[in-house]
Coordinates of C-alpha atoms in Angstrom, one line a residue:
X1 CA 153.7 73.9 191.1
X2 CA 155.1 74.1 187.6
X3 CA 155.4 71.1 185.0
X4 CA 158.0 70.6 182.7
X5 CA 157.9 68.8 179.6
X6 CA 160.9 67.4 177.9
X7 CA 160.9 67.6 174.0
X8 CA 159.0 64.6 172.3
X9 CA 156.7 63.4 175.4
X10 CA 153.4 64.5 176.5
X11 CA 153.5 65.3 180.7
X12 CA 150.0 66.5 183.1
X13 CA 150.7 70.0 184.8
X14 CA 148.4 71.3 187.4
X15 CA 148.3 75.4 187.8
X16 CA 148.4 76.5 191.6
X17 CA 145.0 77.8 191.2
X18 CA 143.9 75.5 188.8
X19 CA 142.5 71.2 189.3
X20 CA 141.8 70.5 185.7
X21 CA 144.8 68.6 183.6
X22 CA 146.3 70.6 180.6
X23 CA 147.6 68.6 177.6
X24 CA 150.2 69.8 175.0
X25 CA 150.0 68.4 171.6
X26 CA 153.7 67.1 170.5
X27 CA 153.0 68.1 167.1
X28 CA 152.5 71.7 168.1
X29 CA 156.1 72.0 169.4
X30 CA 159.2 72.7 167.1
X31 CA 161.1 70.0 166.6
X32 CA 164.9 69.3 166.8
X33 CA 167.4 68.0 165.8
X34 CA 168.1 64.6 167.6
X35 CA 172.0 65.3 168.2
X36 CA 171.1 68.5 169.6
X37 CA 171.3 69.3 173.7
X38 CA 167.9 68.8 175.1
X39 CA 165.7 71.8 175.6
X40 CA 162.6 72.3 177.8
X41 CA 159.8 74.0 177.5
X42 CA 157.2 75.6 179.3
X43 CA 153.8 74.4 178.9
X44 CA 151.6 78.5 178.8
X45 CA 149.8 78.5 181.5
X46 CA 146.0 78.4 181.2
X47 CA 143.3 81.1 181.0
X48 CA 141.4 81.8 183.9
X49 CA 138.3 81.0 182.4
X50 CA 139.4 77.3 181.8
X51 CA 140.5 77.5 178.4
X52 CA 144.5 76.7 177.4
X53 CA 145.9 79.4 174.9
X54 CA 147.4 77.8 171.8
X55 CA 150.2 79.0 170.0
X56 CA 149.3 81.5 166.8
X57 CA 148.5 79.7 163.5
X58 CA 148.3 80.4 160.0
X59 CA 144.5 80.7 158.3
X60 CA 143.6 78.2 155.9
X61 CA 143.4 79.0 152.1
X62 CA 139.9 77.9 151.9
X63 CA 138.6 80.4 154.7
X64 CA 140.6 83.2 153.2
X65 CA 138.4 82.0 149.6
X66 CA 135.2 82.3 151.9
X67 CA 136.1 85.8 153.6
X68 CA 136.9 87.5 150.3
X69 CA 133.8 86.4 148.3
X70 CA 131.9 87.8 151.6
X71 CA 133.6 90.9 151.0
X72 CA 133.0 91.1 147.2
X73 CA 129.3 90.0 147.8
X74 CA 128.5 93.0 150.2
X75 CA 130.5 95.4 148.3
X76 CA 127.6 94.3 145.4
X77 CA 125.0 94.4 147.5
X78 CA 126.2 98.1 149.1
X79 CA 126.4 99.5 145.7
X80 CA 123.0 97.9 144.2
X81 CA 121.4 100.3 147.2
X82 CA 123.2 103.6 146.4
X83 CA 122.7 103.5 141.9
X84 CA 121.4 106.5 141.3
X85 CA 117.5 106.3 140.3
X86 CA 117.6 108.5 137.1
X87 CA 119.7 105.4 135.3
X88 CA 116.8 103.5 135.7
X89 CA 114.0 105.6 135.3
X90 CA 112.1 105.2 131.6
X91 CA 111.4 107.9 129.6
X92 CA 108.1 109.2 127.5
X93 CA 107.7 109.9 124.3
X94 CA 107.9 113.8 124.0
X95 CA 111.0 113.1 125.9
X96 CA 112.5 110.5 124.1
X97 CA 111.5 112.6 120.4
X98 CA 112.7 116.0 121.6
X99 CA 116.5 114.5 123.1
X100 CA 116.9 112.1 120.3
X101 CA 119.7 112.6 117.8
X102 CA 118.6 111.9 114.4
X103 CA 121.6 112.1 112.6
X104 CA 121.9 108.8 113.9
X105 CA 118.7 107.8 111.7
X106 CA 118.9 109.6 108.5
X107 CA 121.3 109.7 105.8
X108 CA 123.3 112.5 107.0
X109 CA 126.4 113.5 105.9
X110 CA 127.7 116.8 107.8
X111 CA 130.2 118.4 105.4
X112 CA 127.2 118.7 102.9
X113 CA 123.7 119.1 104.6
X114 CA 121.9 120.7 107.3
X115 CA 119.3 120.1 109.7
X116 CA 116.9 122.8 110.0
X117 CA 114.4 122.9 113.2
X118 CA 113.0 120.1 114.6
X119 CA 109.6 120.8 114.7
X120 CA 106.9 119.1 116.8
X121 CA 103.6 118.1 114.9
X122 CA 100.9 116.5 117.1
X123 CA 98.4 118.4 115.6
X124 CA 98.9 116.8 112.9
X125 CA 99.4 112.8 113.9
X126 CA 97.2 113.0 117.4
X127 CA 100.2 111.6 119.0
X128 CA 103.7 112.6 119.5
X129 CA 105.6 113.5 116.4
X130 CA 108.4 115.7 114.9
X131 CA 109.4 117.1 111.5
X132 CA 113.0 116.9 111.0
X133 CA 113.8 118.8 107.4
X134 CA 117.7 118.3 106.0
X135 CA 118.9 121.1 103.4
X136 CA 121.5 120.2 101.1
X137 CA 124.4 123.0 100.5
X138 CA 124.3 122.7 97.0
X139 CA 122.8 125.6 94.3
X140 CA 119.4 124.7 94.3
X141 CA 119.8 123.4 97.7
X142 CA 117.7 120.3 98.1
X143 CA 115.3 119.0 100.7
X144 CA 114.9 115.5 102.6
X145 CA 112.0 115.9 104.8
X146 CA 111.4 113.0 107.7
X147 CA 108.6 112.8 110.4
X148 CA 109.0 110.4 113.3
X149 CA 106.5 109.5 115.7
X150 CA 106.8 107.1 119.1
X151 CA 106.0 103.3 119.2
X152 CA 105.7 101.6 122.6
X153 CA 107.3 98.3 122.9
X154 CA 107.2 96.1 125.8
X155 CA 106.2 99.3 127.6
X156 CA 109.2 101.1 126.1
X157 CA 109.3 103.8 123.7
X158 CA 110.8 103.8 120.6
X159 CA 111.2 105.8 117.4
X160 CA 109.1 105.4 114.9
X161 CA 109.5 106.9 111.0
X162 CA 106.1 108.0 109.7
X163 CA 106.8 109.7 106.6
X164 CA 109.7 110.2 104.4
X165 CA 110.3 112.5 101.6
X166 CA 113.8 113.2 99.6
X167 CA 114.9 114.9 96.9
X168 CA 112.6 117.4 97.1
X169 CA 114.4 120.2 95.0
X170 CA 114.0 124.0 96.0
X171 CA 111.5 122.4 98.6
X172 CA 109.9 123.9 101.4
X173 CA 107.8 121.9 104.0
X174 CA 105.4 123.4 105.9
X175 CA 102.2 122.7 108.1
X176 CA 98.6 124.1 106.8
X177 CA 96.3 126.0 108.9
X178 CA 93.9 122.8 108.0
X179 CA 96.8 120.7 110.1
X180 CA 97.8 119.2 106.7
X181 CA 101.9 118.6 105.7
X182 CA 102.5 120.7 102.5
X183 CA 105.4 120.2 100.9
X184 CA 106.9 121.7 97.4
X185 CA 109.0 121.3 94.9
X186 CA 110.5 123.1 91.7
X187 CA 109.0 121.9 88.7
X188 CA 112.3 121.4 86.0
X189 CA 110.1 119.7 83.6
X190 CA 109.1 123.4 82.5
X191 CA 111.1 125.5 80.1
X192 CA 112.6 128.2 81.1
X193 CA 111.0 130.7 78.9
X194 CA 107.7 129.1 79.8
X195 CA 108.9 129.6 83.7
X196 CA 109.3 133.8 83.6
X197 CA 105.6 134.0 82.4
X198 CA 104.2 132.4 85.0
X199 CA 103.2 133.2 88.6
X200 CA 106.6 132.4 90.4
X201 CA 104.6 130.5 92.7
X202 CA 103.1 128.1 89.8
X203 CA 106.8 127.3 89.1
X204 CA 106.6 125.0 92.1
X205 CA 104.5 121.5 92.0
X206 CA 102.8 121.7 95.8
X207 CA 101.8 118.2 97.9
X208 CA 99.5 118.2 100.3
X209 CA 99.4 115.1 102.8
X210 CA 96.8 114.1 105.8
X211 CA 97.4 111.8 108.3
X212 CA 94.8 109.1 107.6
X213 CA 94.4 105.4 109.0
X214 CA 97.9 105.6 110.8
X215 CA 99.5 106.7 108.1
X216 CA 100.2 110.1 106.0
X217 CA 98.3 110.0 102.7
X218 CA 98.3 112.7 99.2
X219 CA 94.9 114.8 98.7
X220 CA 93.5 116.6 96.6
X221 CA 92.9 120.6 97.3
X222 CA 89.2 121.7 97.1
X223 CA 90.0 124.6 95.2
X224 CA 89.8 124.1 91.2
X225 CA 90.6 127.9 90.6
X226 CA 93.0 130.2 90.4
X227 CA 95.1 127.9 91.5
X228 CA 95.2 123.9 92.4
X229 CA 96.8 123.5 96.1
X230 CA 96.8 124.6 99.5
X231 CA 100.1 126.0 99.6
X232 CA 99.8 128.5 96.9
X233 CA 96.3 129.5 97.6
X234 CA 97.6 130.5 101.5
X235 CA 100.6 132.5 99.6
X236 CA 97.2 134.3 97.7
X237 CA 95.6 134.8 101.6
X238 CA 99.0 136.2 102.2
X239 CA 99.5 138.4 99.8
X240 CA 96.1 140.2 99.7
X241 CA 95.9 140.4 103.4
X242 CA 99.1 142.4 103.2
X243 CA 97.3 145.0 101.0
X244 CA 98.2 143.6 97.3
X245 CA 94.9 143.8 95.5
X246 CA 93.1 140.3 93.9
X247 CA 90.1 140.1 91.4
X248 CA 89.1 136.6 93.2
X249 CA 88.4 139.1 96.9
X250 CA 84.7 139.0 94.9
X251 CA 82.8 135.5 94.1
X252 CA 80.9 136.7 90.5
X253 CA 84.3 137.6 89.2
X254 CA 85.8 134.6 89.7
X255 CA 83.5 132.3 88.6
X256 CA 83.7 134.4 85.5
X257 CA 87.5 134.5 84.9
X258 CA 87.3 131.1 85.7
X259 CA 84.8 130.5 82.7
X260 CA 87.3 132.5 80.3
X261 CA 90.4 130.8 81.7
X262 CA 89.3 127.2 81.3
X263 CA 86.4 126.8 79.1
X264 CA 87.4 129.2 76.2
X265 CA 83.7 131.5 77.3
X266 CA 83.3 135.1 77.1
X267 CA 84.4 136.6 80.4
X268 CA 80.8 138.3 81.3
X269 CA 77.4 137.9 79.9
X270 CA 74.2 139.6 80.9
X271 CA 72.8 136.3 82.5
X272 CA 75.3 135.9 84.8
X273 CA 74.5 136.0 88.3
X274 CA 74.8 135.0 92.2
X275 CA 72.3 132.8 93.5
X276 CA 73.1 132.5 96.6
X277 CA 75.9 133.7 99.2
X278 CA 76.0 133.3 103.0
X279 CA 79.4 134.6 103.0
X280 CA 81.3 131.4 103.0
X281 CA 80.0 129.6 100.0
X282 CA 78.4 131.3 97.2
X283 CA 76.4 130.0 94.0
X284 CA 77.2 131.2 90.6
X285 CA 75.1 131.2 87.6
X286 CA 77.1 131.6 84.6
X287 CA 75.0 131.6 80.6
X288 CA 76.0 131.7 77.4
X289 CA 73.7 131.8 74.4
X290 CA 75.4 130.3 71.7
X291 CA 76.3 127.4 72.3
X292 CA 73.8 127.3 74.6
X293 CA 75.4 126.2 78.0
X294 CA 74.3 127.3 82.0
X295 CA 76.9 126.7 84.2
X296 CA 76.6 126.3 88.2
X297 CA 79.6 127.8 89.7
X298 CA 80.3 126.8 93.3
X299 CA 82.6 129.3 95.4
X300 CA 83.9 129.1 98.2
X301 CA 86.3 131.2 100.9
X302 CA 88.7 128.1 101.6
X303 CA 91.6 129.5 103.3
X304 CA 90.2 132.8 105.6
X305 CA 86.5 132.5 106.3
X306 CA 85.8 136.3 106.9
X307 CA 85.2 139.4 104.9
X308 CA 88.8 139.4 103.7
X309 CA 88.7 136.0 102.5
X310 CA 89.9 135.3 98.8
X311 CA 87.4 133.3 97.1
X312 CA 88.1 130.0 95.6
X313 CA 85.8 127.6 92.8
X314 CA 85.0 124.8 94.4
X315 CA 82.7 123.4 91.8
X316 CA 81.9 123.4 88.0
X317 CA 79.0 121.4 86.7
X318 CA 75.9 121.8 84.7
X319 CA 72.5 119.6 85.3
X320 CA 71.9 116.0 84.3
X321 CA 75.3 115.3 84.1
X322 CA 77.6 113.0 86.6
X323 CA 80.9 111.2 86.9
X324 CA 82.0 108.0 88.8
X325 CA 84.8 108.4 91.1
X326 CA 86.4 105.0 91.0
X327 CA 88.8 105.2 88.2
X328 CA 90.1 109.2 89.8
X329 CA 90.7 107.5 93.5
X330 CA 93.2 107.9 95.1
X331 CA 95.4 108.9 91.9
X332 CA 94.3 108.6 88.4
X333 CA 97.0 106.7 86.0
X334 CA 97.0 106.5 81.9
X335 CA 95.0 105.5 80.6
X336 CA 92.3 107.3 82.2
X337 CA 88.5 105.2 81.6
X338 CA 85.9 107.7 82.3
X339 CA 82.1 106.7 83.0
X340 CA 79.3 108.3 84.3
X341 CA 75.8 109.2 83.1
X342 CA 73.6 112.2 81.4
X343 CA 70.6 113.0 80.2
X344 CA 71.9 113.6 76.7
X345 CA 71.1 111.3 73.8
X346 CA 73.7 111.3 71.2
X347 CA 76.5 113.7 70.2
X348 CA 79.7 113.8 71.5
X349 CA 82.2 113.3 74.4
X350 CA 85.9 115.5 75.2
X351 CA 87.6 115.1 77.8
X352 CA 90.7 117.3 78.9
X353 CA 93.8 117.4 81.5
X354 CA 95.6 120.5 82.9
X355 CA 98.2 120.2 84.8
X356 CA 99.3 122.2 87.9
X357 CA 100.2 125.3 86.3
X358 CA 96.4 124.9 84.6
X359 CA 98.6 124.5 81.5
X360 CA 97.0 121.5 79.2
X361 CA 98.4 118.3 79.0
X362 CA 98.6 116.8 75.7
X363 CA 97.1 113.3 74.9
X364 CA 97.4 110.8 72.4
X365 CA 94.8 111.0 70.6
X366 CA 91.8 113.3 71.1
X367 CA 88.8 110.6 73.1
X368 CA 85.8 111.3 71.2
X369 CA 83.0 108.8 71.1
X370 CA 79.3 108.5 71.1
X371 CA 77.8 107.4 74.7
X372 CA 74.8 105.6 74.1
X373 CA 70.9 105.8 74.7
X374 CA 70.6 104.6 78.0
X375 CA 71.4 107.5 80.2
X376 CA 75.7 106.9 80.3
X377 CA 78.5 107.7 79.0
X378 CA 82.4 106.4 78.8
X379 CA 85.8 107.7 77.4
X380 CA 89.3 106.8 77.7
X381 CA 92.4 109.1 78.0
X382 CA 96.3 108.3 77.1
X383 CA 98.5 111.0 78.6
X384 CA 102.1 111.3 79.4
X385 CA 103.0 112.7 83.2
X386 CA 106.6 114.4 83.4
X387 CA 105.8 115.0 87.2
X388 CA 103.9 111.8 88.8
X389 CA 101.4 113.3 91.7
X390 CA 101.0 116.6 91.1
X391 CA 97.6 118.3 91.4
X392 CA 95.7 118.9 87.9
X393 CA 92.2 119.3 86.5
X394 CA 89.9 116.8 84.4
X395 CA 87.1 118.5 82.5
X396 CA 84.6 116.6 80.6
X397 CA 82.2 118.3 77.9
X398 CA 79.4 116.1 76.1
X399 CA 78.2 118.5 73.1
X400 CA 74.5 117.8 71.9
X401 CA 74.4 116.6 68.2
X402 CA 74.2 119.0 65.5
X403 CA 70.7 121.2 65.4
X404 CA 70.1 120.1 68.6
X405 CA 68.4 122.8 71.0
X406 CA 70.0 120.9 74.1
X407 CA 72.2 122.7 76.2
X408 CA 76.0 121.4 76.2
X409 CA 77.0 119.5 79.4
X410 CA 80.4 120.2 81.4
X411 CA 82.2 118.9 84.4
X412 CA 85.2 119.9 86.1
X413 CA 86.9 117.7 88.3
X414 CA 90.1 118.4 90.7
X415 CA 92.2 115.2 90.6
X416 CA 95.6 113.6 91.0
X417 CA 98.0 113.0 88.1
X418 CA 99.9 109.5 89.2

């Protein structure tokens, strides 16, 4: 049996199959105009699972909201899953020095300079490290050396300078075979007719720097003759090693041009001898008669430790005669207080500076002075420095007072000019 409903009441149907009661909400049904011819509808008949089927209506704004931010919230979560792991992997130090652009860290400027190759030094630093060298384009060309190394913060590494240099002009960098950083420089302070009579590599001051406590620090070269640095005496090693023939290939011969280069002596005498030689380090005995002096020469094959190794003074000193370091270390500055002690009573104290060309400095005022009867001595030097840290000599002579039969006392000394 079928129910009808006319518009604006609520009526019961029954289903022919069906006992339960089905309601129709007025508000559900369109509405009419009240002039208009009465319609009728038919109330849809129910499912056969007991349910009624309503008619189709619109979502609500709010659930819409909700599906949406669902969607966007698994889209997130999908995309999370699938990031590729090498955006988020960390890298190591070697990595991070050897991809790193380092224009972005130096004064660079394109159109004018050039970066030669990055080199890697952990020799040098015991850690990861690189020299970068920039080139100027301009005639001399000049260099701007840089060495970086690797921090870690909060478990992330980052770059780290280490040593700076600039300005360098005509440089050259390079690493020692005693894992030291050299690095050179023309010396302009020279005249140019002084310049063509010297050895073209004396034309150029030569640093030498060793990583020490963190940090890259200047030192001095062991060698006091023929030449002051490590740079020029591996260009010697060089050079005789490719066949060009050196007097210092022989220990006795350079302790004695070293006598007639530096201390004004004859270049040979018949006292002179070796002492002693175990083919690294050799001894030298070097006497003059008049003024009576005996010098102990200390040799030594620096650079190449084998039968073709040039030989290199080491050491310069006669007994009973010393000199305090403190006022030398690191660098020694004008003016320059000298002390130490000797077993000379009376006469007379000099005290010289060469530079790094073993040229003499000049000083105001020559520093002669009495040291007195208790066993020490003292001087002062005023000097200018046209070229702060290069390598030079100090030699100290204390000469006996007059008709003395005492032997004169020298010292030579490889120091810093600051």
């Amino acid at each position: 049996m079928l129910g009808f409903l006319r518009e604006g009441k609520t009526s019961t149907m029954f289903h022919t199959h069906h006992t339960q009661p089905v309601t129709s909400d007025i508000a559900d049904l369109p509405q009419q105009p009240s002039t208009a011819p009465q319609r009728f509808y038919r109330i849809p008949p129910a499912y056969h699972d007991g349910h009624t089927r309503h008619p189709y209506q619109k979502p609500r704004p709010l659930t819409v909201l909700f599906f949406l931010l669902a969607i966007i919230a698994l889209a997130h979560f999908i995309a999370v899953l699938h990031t590729p792991t090498a955006t988020v992997t960390s890298i190591d130090c070697p990595t991070l020095l050897h991809t790193t652009d380092y224009t972005k860290y130096i004064p660079f400027h394109p159109q004018q300079q050039t970066i030669g190759a990055i080199q890697f030094i952990n020799q040098l630093v015991d850690q990861p490290a690189v020299l970068v060298p920039v080139t100027s384009n301009d005639t001399p060309a000049t260099l701007d050396v840089y060495v970086y190394g690797c921090a870690m913060q909060q478990h992330t590494p980052t770059l780290a300078l280490l040593f700076k240099q600039q300005g360098l002009n005509g440089g050259t960098v390079s690493i020692s075979t005693a894992h030291t950083l050299v690095l050179s420089s023309i010396d302009t302070s020279i005249p140019a007719q002084n310049a063509v009579m010297l050895p073209s590599l004396q034309n150029n001051i030569y640093r030498e720097y060793r990583w020490q406590q963190q940090s890259f620090v200047q030192v001095a070269f062991a060698g006091l003759y023929p030449v002051l640095s490590r740079g020029e005496a591996e260009a010697l090693q060089q050079q005789s090693n490719s066949g060009q023939p050196l007097p210092w290939s022989d220990p006795l011969v350079t302790a004695q041009q070293m006598a007639h280069d530096l201390l004004q002596r004859s270049a040979t005498n018949a006292g002179d001898m070796i002492l002693d030689n175990d083919g690294t380090t050799a001894h030298v005995r070097l006497v003059q008669q008049q003024p009576a002096l005996t010098l102990i020469v200390t040799v030594t094959r620096l650079i190449q430790q084998n039968a073709s190794g040039l030989w290199f003074v080491t050491g310069v000193q006669t007994q009973g005669m010393t000199l305090q370091q403190d006022s030398l270390t690191p660098k020694a500055s004008s003016p320059l207080n000298l002390h130490g002690t000797t077993t000379l009573s009376g006469g007379s104290i000099s005290a010289t500076l060469f530079d790094h060309t073993l040229g003499v400095i000049q000083t105001l005022g020559m520093p002669v002075s009495s040291h007195t009867t208790d066993g020490t001595y003292s001087t002062s030097i005023v000097y200018t420095n046209n070229q702060p840290d290069q390598p030079g000599l100090l030699l100290i002579e204390i000469t006996p007072p007059h008709g003395s039969t005492a032997s004169e006392q020298v010292l030579l000394q490889g120091i810093i000019l600051g």
